[in-house]
Amino acid sequence: MRLEQRITKHKRQIANDWFAILAGTYPPDTTRFLKTNKDTFTNPVGGTSRRTLEAVLDALLENAAPDHLAQQLDALIRIRAVQTMFTPSQATAFILDLKKIIRDTLKSNLQDADMQSQLLQFEARIDRLLLIAFDIFVRCREKIYAIKATEEQSKIYRAFARAGLVRANPDIKPDAGVS
């Protein structure tokens, strides 16, 4: 039996363990809420996280292309980019935890050399997933900072205009936003 088949056999447990680790990166009250409230309406972060982790695990099992992996991972990483409590490494480190979860879940099946080789190849996919997540995170944070900078520029321009320090010129307008 191939490694992917063994992982698929335990996919539900692996996804649940992965979600528990992700939820554990939040403060204790939030962790409890994320784990216990499964209603996607009242707990959209938990619902999005669960769906994303399951979809990403499926994509890894299919050895999906990087674009597909990025598409599956995007919503969760965007959430973590907006949450300022996380540094880039903290926001994406949960991806590496998947390696340990798989090793712990399949430890009795990882004895022979062929299975070890398959595991190393699968772990390389996880490493690439981490790089994709980091790229998504950085792009989102850059966009957030650009929006904040534009807002500040606009505030200053309006304050100067109210104070009469800016001469009206219909051809010159403050930046309307970041593209």
Short mmCIF file of C-alpha atoms in Angstrom, two decimals:
data_model
loop_
_atom_site.label_atom_id
_atom_site.label_comp_id
_atom_site.label_asym_id
_atom_site.label_seq_id
_atom_site.Cartn_x
_atom_site.Cartn_y
_atom_site.Cartn_z
CA MET A 1 0.00 0.00 0.00
CA ARG A 2 1.34 3.44 -0.98
CA LEU A 3 1.82 6.22 1.57
CA GLU A 4 -0.99 8.31 0.06
CA GLN A 5 -3.40 5.39 0.53
CA ARG A 6 -2.37 5.02 4.16
CA ILE A 7 -2.83 8.74 4.75
CA THR A 8 -6.23 8.64 3.03
CA LYS A 9 -7.26 5.81 5.34
CA HIS A 10 -6.57 8.08 8.35
CA LYS A 11 -7.44 11.38 6.65
CA ARG A 12 -10.26 12.38 9.02
CA GLN A 13 -8.07 11.90 12.11
CA ILE A 14 -5.10 13.66 10.50
CA ALA A 15 -7.27 16.64 9.51
CA ASN A 16 -8.77 16.82 13.02
CA ASP A 17 -5.34 16.70 14.65
CA TRP A 18 -4.07 19.36 12.25
CA PHE A 19 -7.04 21.60 13.07
CA ALA A 20 -6.42 21.12 16.81
CA ILE A 21 -2.83 22.30 16.38
CA LEU A 22 -3.94 25.29 14.30
CA ALA A 23 -6.58 26.21 16.88
CA GLY A 24 -3.94 25.91 19.60
CA THR A 25 -2.04 28.85 18.09
CA TYR A 26 -4.77 31.19 19.37
CA PRO A 27 -5.35 32.36 22.96
CA PRO A 28 -7.00 29.70 25.22
CA ASP A 29 -10.54 31.11 25.06
CA THR A 30 -10.37 31.37 21.28
CA THR A 31 -8.94 27.85 21.04
CA ARG A 32 -11.87 26.47 23.02
CA PHE A 33 -14.35 28.38 20.87
CA LEU A 34 -12.76 27.26 17.60
CA LYS A 35 -12.72 23.62 18.69
CA THR A 36 -16.20 23.40 20.20
CA ASN A 37 -18.34 25.66 18.01
CA LYS A 38 -18.72 23.94 14.65
CA ASP A 39 -21.40 26.28 13.28
CA THR A 40 -19.85 28.07 10.31
CA PHE A 41 -22.21 31.04 10.76
CA THR A 42 -21.20 31.78 14.37
CA ASN A 43 -17.62 30.53 13.92
CA PRO A 44 -16.53 31.45 10.38
CA VAL A 45 -12.81 31.24 11.21
CA GLY A 46 -13.20 27.72 12.57
CA GLY A 47 -15.36 26.64 9.64
CA THR A 48 -13.01 28.11 7.06
CA SER A 49 -10.01 26.58 8.83
CA ARG A 50 -11.53 23.09 8.91
CA ARG A 51 -12.60 23.20 5.26
CA THR A 52 -9.27 24.61 4.15
CA LEU A 53 -7.18 22.03 6.00
CA GLU A 54 -9.25 19.17 4.55
CA ALA A 55 -9.01 20.61 1.03
CA VAL A 56 -5.26 21.19 1.36
CA LEU A 57 -4.73 17.64 2.62
CA ASP A 58 -6.70 16.33 -0.37
CA ALA A 59 -4.62 18.48 -2.73
CA LEU A 60 -1.38 17.20 -1.17
CA LEU A 61 -2.58 13.62 -1.57
CA GLU A 62 -3.29 14.32 -5.25
CA ASN A 63 0.15 15.94 -5.65
CA ALA A 64 -1.65 19.02 -6.95
CA ALA A 65 0.06 21.83 -8.81
CA PRO A 66 1.30 24.82 -6.79
CA ASP A 67 -1.47 27.06 -8.17
CA HIS A 68 -4.13 24.63 -6.95
CA LEU A 69 -2.47 24.38 -3.53
CA ALA A 70 -2.38 28.18 -3.30
CA GLN A 71 -6.04 28.37 -4.22
CA GLN A 72 -6.98 25.86 -1.52
CA LEU A 73 -4.84 27.57 1.13
CA ASP A 74 -5.68 31.18 0.30
CA ALA A 75 -8.70 31.81 2.57
CA LEU A 76 -7.02 30.49 5.71
CA ILE A 77 -3.77 32.36 5.15
CA ARG A 78 -5.68 35.58 4.43
CA ILE A 79 -7.42 35.22 7.79
CA ARG A 80 -4.10 34.76 9.55
CA ALA A 81 -2.54 37.71 7.69
CA VAL A 82 -5.29 40.03 8.93
CA GLN A 83 -4.84 38.82 12.51
CA THR A 84 -1.97 41.00 13.68
CA MET A 85 -1.13 38.69 16.59
CA PHE A 86 0.85 36.48 14.21
CA THR A 87 4.28 37.03 12.72
CA PRO A 88 4.73 35.48 9.26
CA SER A 89 6.45 32.42 10.72
CA GLN A 90 3.83 31.99 13.45
CA ALA A 91 1.01 32.30 10.92
CA THR A 92 2.39 29.58 8.66
CA ALA A 93 4.20 27.22 11.07
CA PHE A 94 1.11 25.01 11.49
CA ILE A 95 1.83 23.64 8.01
CA LEU A 96 5.01 21.95 9.22
CA ASP A 97 3.06 20.30 12.03
CA LEU A 98 1.40 18.13 9.40
CA LYS A 99 4.69 16.21 9.06
CA LYS A 100 4.67 15.17 12.72
CA ILE A 101 0.97 14.31 12.63
CA ILE A 102 1.51 11.99 9.66
CA ARG A 103 4.60 10.41 11.22
CA ASP A 104 2.79 9.84 14.52
CA THR A 105 -0.34 8.48 12.85
CA LEU A 106 1.52 6.10 10.53
CA LYS A 107 4.55 5.26 12.71
CA SER A 108 3.95 1.50 12.59
CA ASN A 109 3.78 1.62 8.78
CA LEU A 110 6.98 3.58 8.23
CA GLN A 111 9.52 0.84 8.87
CA ASP A 112 10.62 -0.19 5.37
CA ALA A 113 12.89 1.84 3.10
CA ASP A 114 10.30 2.29 0.35
CA MET A 115 7.78 3.79 2.78
CA GLN A 116 10.50 6.06 4.21
CA SER A 117 11.31 7.25 0.69
CA GLN A 118 7.63 7.94 -0.03
CA LEU A 119 7.36 9.83 3.26
CA LEU A 120 10.33 12.05 2.38
CA GLN A 121 8.75 12.85 -0.98
CA PHE A 122 5.43 13.68 0.69
CA GLU A 123 7.19 15.85 3.26
CA ALA A 124 8.84 17.75 0.39
CA ARG A 125 5.31 18.59 -0.82
CA ILE A 126 4.54 19.94 2.65
CA ASP A 127 7.70 22.06 2.53
CA ARG A 128 6.59 23.53 -0.81
CA LEU A 129 3.15 24.18 0.70
CA LEU A 130 4.81 26.18 3.47
CA LEU A 131 6.57 28.37 0.91
CA ILE A 132 3.29 28.94 -0.92
CA ALA A 133 1.60 29.89 2.35
CA PHE A 134 4.39 32.29 3.21
CA ASP A 135 4.07 33.98 -0.19
CA ILE A 136 0.30 34.39 0.26
CA PHE A 137 0.78 35.77 3.76
CA VAL A 138 3.38 38.33 2.68
CA ARG A 139 1.27 39.50 -0.28
CA CYS A 140 -1.73 39.99 2.01
CA ARG A 141 0.27 41.88 4.65
CA GLU A 142 1.82 44.09 1.96
CA LYS A 143 -1.65 44.95 0.69
CA ILE A 144 -2.87 45.72 4.22
CA TYR A 145 0.09 48.05 4.82
CA ALA A 146 -0.44 49.75 1.46
CA ILE A 147 -4.11 50.35 2.28
CA LYS A 148 -3.18 51.79 5.69
CA ALA A 149 -0.56 54.08 4.12
CA THR A 150 -3.07 55.33 1.55
CA GLU A 151 -5.62 55.99 4.29
CA GLU A 152 -3.08 58.01 6.26
CA GLN A 153 -2.09 60.02 3.18
CA SER A 154 -5.74 60.75 2.52
CA LYS A 155 -6.32 61.85 6.14
CA ILE A 156 -3.35 64.22 6.00
CA TYR A 157 -4.45 65.65 2.67
CA ARG A 158 -7.98 66.28 3.99
CA ALA A 159 -6.61 67.89 7.17
CA PHE A 160 -4.36 70.18 5.13
CA ALA A 161 -7.26 71.02 2.83
CA ARG A 162 -9.50 71.93 5.80
CA ALA A 163 -6.73 74.13 7.18
CA GLY A 164 -6.45 75.87 3.83
CA LEU A 165 -2.90 74.68 3.30
CA VAL A 166 -3.65 72.94 0.02
CA ARG A 167 -4.43 74.87 -3.12
CA ALA A 168 -7.35 73.41 -5.04
CA ASN A 169 -6.28 71.90 -8.33
CA PRO A 170 -8.91 69.75 -10.04
CA ASP A 171 -6.26 67.85 -12.00
CA ILE A 172 -4.43 66.62 -8.87
CA LYS A 173 -6.22 64.28 -6.50
CA PRO A 174 -4.92 62.10 -3.68
CA ASP A 175 -4.48 58.43 -4.49
CA ALA A 176 -7.85 56.71 -4.56
CA GLY A 177 -6.41 53.40 -3.51
CA VAL A 178 -3.87 50.74 -4.21
CA SER A 179 -4.29 48.46 -7.16
#
